[in-house]
Short mmCIF file of C-alpha atoms in Angstrom, two decimals:
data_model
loop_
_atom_site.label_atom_id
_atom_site.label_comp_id
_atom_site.label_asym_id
_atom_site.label_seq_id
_atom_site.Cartn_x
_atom_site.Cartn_y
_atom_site.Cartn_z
CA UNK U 29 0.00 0.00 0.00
CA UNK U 30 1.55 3.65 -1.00
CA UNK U 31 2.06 5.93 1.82
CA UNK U 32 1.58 9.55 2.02
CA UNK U 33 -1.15 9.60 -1.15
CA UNK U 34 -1.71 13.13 -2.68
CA UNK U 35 -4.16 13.65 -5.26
CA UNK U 36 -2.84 16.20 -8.05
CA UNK U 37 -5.77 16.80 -10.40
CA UNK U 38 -4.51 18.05 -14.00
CA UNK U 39 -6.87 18.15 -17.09
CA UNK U 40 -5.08 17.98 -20.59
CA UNK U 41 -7.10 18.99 -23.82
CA UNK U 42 -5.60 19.19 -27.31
CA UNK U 43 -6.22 21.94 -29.10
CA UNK U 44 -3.66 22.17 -32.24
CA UNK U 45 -3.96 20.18 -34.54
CA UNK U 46 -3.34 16.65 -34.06
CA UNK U 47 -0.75 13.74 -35.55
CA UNK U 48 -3.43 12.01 -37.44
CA UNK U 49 -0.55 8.76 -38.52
CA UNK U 50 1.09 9.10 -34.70
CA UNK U 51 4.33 9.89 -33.28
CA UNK U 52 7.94 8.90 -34.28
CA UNK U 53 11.24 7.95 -32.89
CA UNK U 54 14.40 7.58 -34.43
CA UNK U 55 15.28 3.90 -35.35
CA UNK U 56 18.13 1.90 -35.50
CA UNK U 57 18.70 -1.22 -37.43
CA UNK U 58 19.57 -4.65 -35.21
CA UNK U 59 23.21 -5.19 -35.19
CA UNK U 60 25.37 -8.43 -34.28
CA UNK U 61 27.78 -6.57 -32.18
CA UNK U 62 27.62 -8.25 -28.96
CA UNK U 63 28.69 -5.66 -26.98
CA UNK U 64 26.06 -3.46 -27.54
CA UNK U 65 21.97 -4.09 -25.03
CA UNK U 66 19.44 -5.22 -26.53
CA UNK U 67 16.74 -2.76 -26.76
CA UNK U 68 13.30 -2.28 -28.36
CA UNK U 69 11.17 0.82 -29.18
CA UNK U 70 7.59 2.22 -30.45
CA UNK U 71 8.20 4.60 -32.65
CA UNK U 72 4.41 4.98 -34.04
CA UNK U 73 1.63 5.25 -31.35
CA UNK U 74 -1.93 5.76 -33.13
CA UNK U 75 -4.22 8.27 -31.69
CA UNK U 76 -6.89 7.10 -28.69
CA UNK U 77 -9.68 5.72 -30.97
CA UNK U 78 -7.31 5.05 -34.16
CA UNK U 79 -7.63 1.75 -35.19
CA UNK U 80 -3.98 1.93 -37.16
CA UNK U 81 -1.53 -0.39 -36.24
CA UNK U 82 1.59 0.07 -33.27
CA UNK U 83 4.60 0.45 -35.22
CA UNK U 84 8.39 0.25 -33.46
CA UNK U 85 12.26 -0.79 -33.97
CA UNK U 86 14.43 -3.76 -32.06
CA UNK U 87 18.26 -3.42 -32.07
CA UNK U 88 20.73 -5.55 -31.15
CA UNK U 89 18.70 -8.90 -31.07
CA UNK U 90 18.46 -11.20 -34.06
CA UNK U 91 15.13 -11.22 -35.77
CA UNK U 92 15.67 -14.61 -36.89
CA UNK U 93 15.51 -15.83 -33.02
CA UNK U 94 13.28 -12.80 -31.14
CA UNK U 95 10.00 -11.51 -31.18
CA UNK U 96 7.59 -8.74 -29.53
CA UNK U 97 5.05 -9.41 -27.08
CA UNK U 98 2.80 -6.74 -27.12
CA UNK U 99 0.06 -5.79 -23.94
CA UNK U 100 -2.46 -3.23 -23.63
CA UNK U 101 -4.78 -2.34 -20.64
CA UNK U 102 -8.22 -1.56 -21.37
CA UNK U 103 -11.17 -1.29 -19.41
CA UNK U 104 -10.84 -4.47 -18.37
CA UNK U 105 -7.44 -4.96 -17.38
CA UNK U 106 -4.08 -5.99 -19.32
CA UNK U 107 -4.43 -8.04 -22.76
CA UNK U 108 -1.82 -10.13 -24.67
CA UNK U 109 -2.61 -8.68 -28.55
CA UNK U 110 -3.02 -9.38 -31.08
CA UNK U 111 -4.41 -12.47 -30.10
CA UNK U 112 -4.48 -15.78 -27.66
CA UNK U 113 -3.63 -17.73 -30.87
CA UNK U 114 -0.93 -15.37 -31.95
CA UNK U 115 0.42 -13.23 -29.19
CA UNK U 116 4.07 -12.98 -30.56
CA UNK U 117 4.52 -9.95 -33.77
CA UNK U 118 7.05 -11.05 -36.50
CA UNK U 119 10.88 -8.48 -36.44
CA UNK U 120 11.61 -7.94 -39.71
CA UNK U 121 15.43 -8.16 -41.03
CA UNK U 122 15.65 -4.72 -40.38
CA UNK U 123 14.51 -4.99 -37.20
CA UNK U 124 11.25 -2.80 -37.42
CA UNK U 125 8.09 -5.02 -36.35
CA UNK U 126 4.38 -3.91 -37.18
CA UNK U 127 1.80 -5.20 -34.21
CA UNK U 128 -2.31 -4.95 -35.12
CA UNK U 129 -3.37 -4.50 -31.09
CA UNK U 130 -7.12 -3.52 -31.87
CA UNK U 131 -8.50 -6.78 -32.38
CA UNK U 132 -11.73 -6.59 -30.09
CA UNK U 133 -13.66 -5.17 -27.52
CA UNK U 134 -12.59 -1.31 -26.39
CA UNK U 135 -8.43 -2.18 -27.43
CA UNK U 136 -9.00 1.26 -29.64
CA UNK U 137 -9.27 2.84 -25.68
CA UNK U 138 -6.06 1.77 -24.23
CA UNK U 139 -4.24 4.08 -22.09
CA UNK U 140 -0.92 1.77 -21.66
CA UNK U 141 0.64 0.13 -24.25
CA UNK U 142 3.83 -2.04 -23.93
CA UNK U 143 6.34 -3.95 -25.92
CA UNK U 144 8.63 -6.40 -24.70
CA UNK U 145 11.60 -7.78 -26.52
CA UNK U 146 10.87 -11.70 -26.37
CA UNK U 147 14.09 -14.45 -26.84
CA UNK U 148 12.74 -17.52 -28.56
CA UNK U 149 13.57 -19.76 -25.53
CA UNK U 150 10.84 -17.68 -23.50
CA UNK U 151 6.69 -18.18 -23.78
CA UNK U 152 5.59 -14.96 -22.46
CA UNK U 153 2.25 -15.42 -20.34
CA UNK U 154 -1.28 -15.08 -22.15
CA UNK U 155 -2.89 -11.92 -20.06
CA UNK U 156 -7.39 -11.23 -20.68
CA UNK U 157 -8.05 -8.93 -18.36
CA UNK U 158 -5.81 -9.23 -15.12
CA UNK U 159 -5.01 -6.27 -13.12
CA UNK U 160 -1.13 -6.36 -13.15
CA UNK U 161 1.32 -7.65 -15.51
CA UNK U 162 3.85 -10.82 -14.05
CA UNK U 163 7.07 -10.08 -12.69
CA UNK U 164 8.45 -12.80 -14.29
CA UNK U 165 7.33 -11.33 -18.06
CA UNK U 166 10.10 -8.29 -16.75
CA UNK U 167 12.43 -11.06 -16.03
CA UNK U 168 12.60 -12.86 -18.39
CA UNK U 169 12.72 -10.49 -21.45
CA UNK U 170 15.38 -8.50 -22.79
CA UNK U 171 14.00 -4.82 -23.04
CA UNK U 172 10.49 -2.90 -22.91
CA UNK U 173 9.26 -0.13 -24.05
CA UNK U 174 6.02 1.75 -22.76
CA UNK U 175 3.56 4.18 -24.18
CA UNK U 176 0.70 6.34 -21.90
CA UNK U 177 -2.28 7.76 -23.85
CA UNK U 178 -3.54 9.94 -21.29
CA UNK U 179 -5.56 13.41 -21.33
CA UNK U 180 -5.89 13.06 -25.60
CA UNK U 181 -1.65 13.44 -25.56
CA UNK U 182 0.78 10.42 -25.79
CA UNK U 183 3.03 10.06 -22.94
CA UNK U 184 6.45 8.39 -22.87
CA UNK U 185 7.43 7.06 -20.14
CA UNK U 186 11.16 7.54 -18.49
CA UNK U 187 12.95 4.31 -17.79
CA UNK U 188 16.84 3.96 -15.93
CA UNK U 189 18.54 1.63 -14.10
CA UNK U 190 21.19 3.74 -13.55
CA UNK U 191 21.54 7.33 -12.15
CA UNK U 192 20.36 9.81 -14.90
CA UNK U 193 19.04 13.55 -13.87
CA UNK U 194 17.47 15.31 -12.57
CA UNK U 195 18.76 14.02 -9.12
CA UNK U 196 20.58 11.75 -10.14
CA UNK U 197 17.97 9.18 -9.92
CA UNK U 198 16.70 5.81 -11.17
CA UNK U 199 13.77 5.77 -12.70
CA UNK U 200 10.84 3.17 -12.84
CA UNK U 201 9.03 2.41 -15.86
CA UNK U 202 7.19 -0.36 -14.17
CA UNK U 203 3.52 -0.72 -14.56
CA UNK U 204 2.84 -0.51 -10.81
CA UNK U 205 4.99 3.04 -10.72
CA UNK U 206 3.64 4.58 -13.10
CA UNK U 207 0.21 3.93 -14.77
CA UNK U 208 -3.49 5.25 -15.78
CA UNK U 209 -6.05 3.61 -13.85
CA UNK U 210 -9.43 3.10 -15.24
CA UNK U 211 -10.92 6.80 -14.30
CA UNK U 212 -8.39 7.65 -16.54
CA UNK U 213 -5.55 9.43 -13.98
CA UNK U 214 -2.29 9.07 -14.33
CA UNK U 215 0.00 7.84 -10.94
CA UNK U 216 3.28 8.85 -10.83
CA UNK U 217 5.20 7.19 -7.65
CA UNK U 218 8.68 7.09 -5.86
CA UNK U 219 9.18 3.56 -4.55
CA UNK U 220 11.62 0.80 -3.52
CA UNK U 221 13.13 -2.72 -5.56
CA UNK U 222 15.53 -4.63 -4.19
CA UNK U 223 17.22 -2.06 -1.67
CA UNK U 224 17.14 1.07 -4.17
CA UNK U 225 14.83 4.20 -4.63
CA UNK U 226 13.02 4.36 -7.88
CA UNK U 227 11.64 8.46 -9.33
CA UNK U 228 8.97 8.46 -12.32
CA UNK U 229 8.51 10.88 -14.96
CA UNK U 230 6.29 11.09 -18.27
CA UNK U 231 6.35 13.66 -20.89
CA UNK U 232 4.45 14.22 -24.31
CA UNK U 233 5.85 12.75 -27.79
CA UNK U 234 4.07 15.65 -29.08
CA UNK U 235 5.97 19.02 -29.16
CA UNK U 236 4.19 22.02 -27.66
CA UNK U 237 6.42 25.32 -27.25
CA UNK U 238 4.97 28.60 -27.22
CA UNK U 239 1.47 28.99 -25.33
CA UNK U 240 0.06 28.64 -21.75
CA UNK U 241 0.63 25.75 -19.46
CA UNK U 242 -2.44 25.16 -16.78
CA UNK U 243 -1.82 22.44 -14.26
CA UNK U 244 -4.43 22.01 -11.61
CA UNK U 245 -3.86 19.78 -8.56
CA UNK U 246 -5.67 18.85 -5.18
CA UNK U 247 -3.98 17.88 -2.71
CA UNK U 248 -1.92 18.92 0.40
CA UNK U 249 1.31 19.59 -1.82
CA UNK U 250 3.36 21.08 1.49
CA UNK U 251 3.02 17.32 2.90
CA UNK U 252 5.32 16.11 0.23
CA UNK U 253 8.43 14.90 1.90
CA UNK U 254 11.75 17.14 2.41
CA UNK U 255 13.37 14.87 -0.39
CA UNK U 256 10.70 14.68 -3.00
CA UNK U 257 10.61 17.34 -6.00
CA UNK U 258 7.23 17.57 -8.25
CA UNK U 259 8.28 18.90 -11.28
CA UNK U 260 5.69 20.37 -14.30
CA UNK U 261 7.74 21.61 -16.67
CA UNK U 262 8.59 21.89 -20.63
CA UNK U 263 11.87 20.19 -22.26
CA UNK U 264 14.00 19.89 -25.21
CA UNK U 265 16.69 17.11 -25.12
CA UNK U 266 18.39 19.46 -28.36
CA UNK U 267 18.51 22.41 -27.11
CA UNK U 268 21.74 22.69 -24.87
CA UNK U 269 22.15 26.09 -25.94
CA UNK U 270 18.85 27.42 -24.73
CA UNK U 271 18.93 25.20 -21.76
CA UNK U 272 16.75 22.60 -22.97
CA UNK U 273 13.99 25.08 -22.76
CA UNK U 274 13.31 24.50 -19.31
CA UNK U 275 10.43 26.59 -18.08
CA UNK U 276 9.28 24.76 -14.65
CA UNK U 277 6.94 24.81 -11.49
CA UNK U 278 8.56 22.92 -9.00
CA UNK U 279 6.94 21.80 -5.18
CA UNK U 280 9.79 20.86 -3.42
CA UNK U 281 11.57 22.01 0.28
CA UNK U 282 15.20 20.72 -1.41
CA UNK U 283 15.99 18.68 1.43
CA UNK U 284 15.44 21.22 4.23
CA UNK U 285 11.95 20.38 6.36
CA UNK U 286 11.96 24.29 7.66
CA UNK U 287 12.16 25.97 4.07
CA UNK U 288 10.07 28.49 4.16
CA UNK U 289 9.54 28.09 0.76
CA UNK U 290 8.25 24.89 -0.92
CA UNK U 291 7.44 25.98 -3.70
CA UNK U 292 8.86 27.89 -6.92
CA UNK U 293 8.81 29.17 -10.72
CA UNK U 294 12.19 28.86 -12.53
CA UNK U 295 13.47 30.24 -16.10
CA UNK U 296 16.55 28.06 -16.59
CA UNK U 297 19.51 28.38 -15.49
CA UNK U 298 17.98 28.71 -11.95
CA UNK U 299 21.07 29.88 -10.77
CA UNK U 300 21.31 32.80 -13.10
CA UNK U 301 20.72 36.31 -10.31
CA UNK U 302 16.52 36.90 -11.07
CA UNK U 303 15.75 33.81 -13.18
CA UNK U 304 14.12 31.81 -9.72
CA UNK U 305 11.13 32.94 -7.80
CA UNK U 306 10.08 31.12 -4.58
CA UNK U 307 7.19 31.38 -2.51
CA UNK U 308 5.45 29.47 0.24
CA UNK U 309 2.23 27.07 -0.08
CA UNK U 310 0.27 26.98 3.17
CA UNK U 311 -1.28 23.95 4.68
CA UNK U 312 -4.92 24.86 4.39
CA UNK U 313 -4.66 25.06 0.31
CA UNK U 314 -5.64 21.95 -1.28
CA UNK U 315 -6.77 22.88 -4.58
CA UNK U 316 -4.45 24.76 -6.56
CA UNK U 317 -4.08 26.02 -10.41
CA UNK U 318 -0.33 26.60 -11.60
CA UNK U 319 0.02 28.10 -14.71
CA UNK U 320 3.42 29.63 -17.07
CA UNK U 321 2.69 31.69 -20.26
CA UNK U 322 5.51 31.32 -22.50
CA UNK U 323 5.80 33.69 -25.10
CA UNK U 324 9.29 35.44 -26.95
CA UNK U 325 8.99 38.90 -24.62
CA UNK U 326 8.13 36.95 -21.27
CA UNK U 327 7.12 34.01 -19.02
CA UNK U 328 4.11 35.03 -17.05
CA UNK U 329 3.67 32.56 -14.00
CA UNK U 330 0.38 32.28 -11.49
CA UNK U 331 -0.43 30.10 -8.34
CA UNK U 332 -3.83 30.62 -7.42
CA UNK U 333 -6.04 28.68 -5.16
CA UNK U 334 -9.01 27.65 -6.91
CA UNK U 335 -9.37 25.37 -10.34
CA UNK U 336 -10.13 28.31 -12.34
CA UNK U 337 -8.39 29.78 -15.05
CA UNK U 338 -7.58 32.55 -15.95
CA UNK U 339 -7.95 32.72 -12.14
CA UNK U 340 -10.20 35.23 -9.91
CA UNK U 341 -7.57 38.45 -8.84
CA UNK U 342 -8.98 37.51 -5.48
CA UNK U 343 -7.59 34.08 -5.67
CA UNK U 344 -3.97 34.53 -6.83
CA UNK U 345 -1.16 33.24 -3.96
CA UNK U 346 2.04 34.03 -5.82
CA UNK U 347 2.35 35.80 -9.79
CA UNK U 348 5.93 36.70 -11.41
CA UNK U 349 6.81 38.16 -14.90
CA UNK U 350 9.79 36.99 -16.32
CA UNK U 351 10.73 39.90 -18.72
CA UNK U 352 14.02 39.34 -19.88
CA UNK U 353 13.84 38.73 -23.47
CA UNK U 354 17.18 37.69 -24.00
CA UNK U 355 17.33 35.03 -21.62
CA UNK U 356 13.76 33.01 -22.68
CA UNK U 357 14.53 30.47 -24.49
CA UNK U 358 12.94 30.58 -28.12
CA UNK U 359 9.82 28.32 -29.03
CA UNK U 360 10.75 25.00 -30.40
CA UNK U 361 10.06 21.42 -29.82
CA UNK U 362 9.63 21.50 -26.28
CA UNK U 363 7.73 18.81 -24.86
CA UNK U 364 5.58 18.59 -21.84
CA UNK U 365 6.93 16.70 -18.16
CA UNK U 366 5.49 15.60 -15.18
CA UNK U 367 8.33 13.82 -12.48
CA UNK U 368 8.66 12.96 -9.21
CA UNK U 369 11.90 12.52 -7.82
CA UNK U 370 14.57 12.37 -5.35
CA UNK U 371 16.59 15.43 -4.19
CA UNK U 372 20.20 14.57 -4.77
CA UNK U 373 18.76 10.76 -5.14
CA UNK U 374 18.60 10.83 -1.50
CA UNK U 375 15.69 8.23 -0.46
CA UNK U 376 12.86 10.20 1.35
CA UNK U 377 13.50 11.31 4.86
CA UNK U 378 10.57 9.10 6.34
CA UNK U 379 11.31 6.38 4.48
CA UNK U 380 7.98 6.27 3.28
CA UNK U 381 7.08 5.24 -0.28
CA UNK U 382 5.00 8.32 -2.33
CA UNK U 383 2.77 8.60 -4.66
CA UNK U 384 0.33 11.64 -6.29
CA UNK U 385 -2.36 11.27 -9.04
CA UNK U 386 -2.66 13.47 -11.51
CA UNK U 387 -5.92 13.85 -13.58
CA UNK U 388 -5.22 16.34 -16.69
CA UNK U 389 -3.32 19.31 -18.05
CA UNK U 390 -4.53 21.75 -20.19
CA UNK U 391 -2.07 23.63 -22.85
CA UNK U 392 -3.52 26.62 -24.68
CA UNK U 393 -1.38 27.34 -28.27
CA UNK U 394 -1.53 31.56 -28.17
CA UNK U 395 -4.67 33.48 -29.72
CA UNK U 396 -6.54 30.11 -28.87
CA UNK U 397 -9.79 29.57 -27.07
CA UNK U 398 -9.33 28.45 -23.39
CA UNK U 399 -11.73 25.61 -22.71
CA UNK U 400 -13.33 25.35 -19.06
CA UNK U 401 -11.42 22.97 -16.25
CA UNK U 402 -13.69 20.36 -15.28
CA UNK U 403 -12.38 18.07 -12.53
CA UNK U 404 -12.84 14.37 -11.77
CA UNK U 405 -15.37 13.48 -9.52
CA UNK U 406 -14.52 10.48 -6.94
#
């Protein structure tokens, strides 16, 4: 059972036009170098409702001896696709494989997809309808890869076994770390395997970059342990130069339980004099819109204490205009991120697993009409 549950509630709607085919990754082509890990990717993910076909690339693994064992979760729990009679999809000499996953019931509806890089010697388990996936399907297969359809955007989700940043941390890509359950909320978690501490993050295979970022949460967000950072935020993984394009929110007491702030808005680099403004988040507020407008003159940030946006003057807690032109970084393929992780990759001062659900996010594209917040009823 997770400890210390806080409920972030974040609403995402779509409104620019969307990838009608779906989204793309680079691929490689398998290799028979044996030094290099066997790995396996989804490069095309089909719109929620799309009936078109997952699409991805396998590298270092011989086609001739591997397949892909795909599973989606539906309505109804975690399926083995296509089918009972043929759950294993072909590799191609290239090493690109082509999986048909919609092959009854609501499969057009999945929120998680994943692939799993099968060795011959290995008959991964039939699954029609269970509620988790067997530990022994991650142990016994050389490399996954897993896709989130969640608030009408396709999520990636971040997967390490060895320190990466921020932190360092690891970071969990299993199923019961990060997933959508069936009211359709995403759970982002940090937990424990086998001795060590595990962060999650997701972000958007779809690019976003100039507009207005609206994240809405409930929840008592200055309960969050010392250790723990929440991070909504945009990214670009090629733009050193701009640095990344990192325009964030962040909850977080940095490893000091009397901060008296635990909470701020950052234009990267934070430690640049005037590019970080902090500001405390009291106990009594549970619901809470955060919002960044991101345009070429500015970065206009809002905290206000009601799910309402633009928000009521009367509601505001903390506002800050970034107006330094020649330090925002210009629009570009910045995606959107949601992570939870470890300060330093220290493991959380209680000890105590965590976990916060979040529900939706809107992004408005500039000169766009802002559709009403409507949150999840329990």
């Amino acid at each position: 059972m997770k400890a210390n549950l806080i409920t972030f509630t974040i609403l995402f709607i779509s409104l620019f036009p969307a990838i009608s085919k779906g989204t793309h990754s680079s691929q490689s082509l398998p290799t028979a170098d044996t030094d290099c890990t066997p790995a396996i990717t989804i490069d095309v993910v089909p719109e929620m409702g799309s009936f078109d076909n997952l699409e991805g690339t396998v590298s270092c693994a011989d086609p001739a001896t591997h397949h892909v064992a795909v599973y989606i979760f539906t309505a109804n729990g975690w399926w083995s696709k296509p089918t009972f009679a043929n759950p294993l999809t072909l590799i191609q000499p290239d090493g690109s494989w082509n999986a048909n996953y919609t092959t009854g019931g609501t499969d057009h509806l999945a929120t998680m997809l994943i692939a799993f890089l099968v060795p011959d010697s290995y008959t991964p388990p039939l699954m029609g309808g269970g509620s988790t996936l067997p530990a022994e399907l991650f142990a016994n297969t050389l490399a996954n890869d897993r896709v989130l359809r969640f608030s009408d955007f396709r999520w990636t989700v971040k997967q390490f076994d060895t320190p990466v940043g921020p932190g360092p941390n690891l970071f969990s890509g299993l199923p019961e770390d990060v997933w959508i359950d069936g009211n359709g909320r995403l759970h982002l978690t940090i937990s424990q395997h086998n001795g060590q501490w595990f962060s999650t993050e997701v972000f958007t295979r779809e690019t976003l970059g100039y507009g207005t970022y609206v994240f809405y949460t409930t929840g008592q967000l200055d309960q969050l342990d010392e250790n723990i950072i929440l991070g909504l935020f945009t990214w670009d993984n090629n733009a050193p130069a701009n640095y990344y394009r990192e325009i964030d929110i962040e909850i977080a007491k940095w490893g000091n339980p009397a901060n008296p702030n635990n909470a701020q808005f950052v234009v990267q680099p934070w430690d640049t004099p005037g590019n970080l403004h902090g500001f405390h988040i009291a106990p009594t507020t549970n619901q809470l819109t955060h919002a960044f407008s991101w345009d070429r003159e500015r970065v206009t940030f809002t905290i206000s204490t009601s799910h309402q946006y633009p928000p009521d003057p009367n509601d505001i807690l903390a506002t800050w205009a970034y107006a330094q032109p020649d330090n925002i970084p210009p629009t570009g393929p910045a995606n959107a991120r949601i992570n939870l992780w470890l300060y330093w990759g220290s493991p959380p001062a209680n000890g105590e697993p965590e976990e916060v659900i979040i529900d939706g996010f809107q992004f408005l594209p500039h000169n766009s009409l802002f559709l009403p917040f409507v949150a999840y009823e329990n």
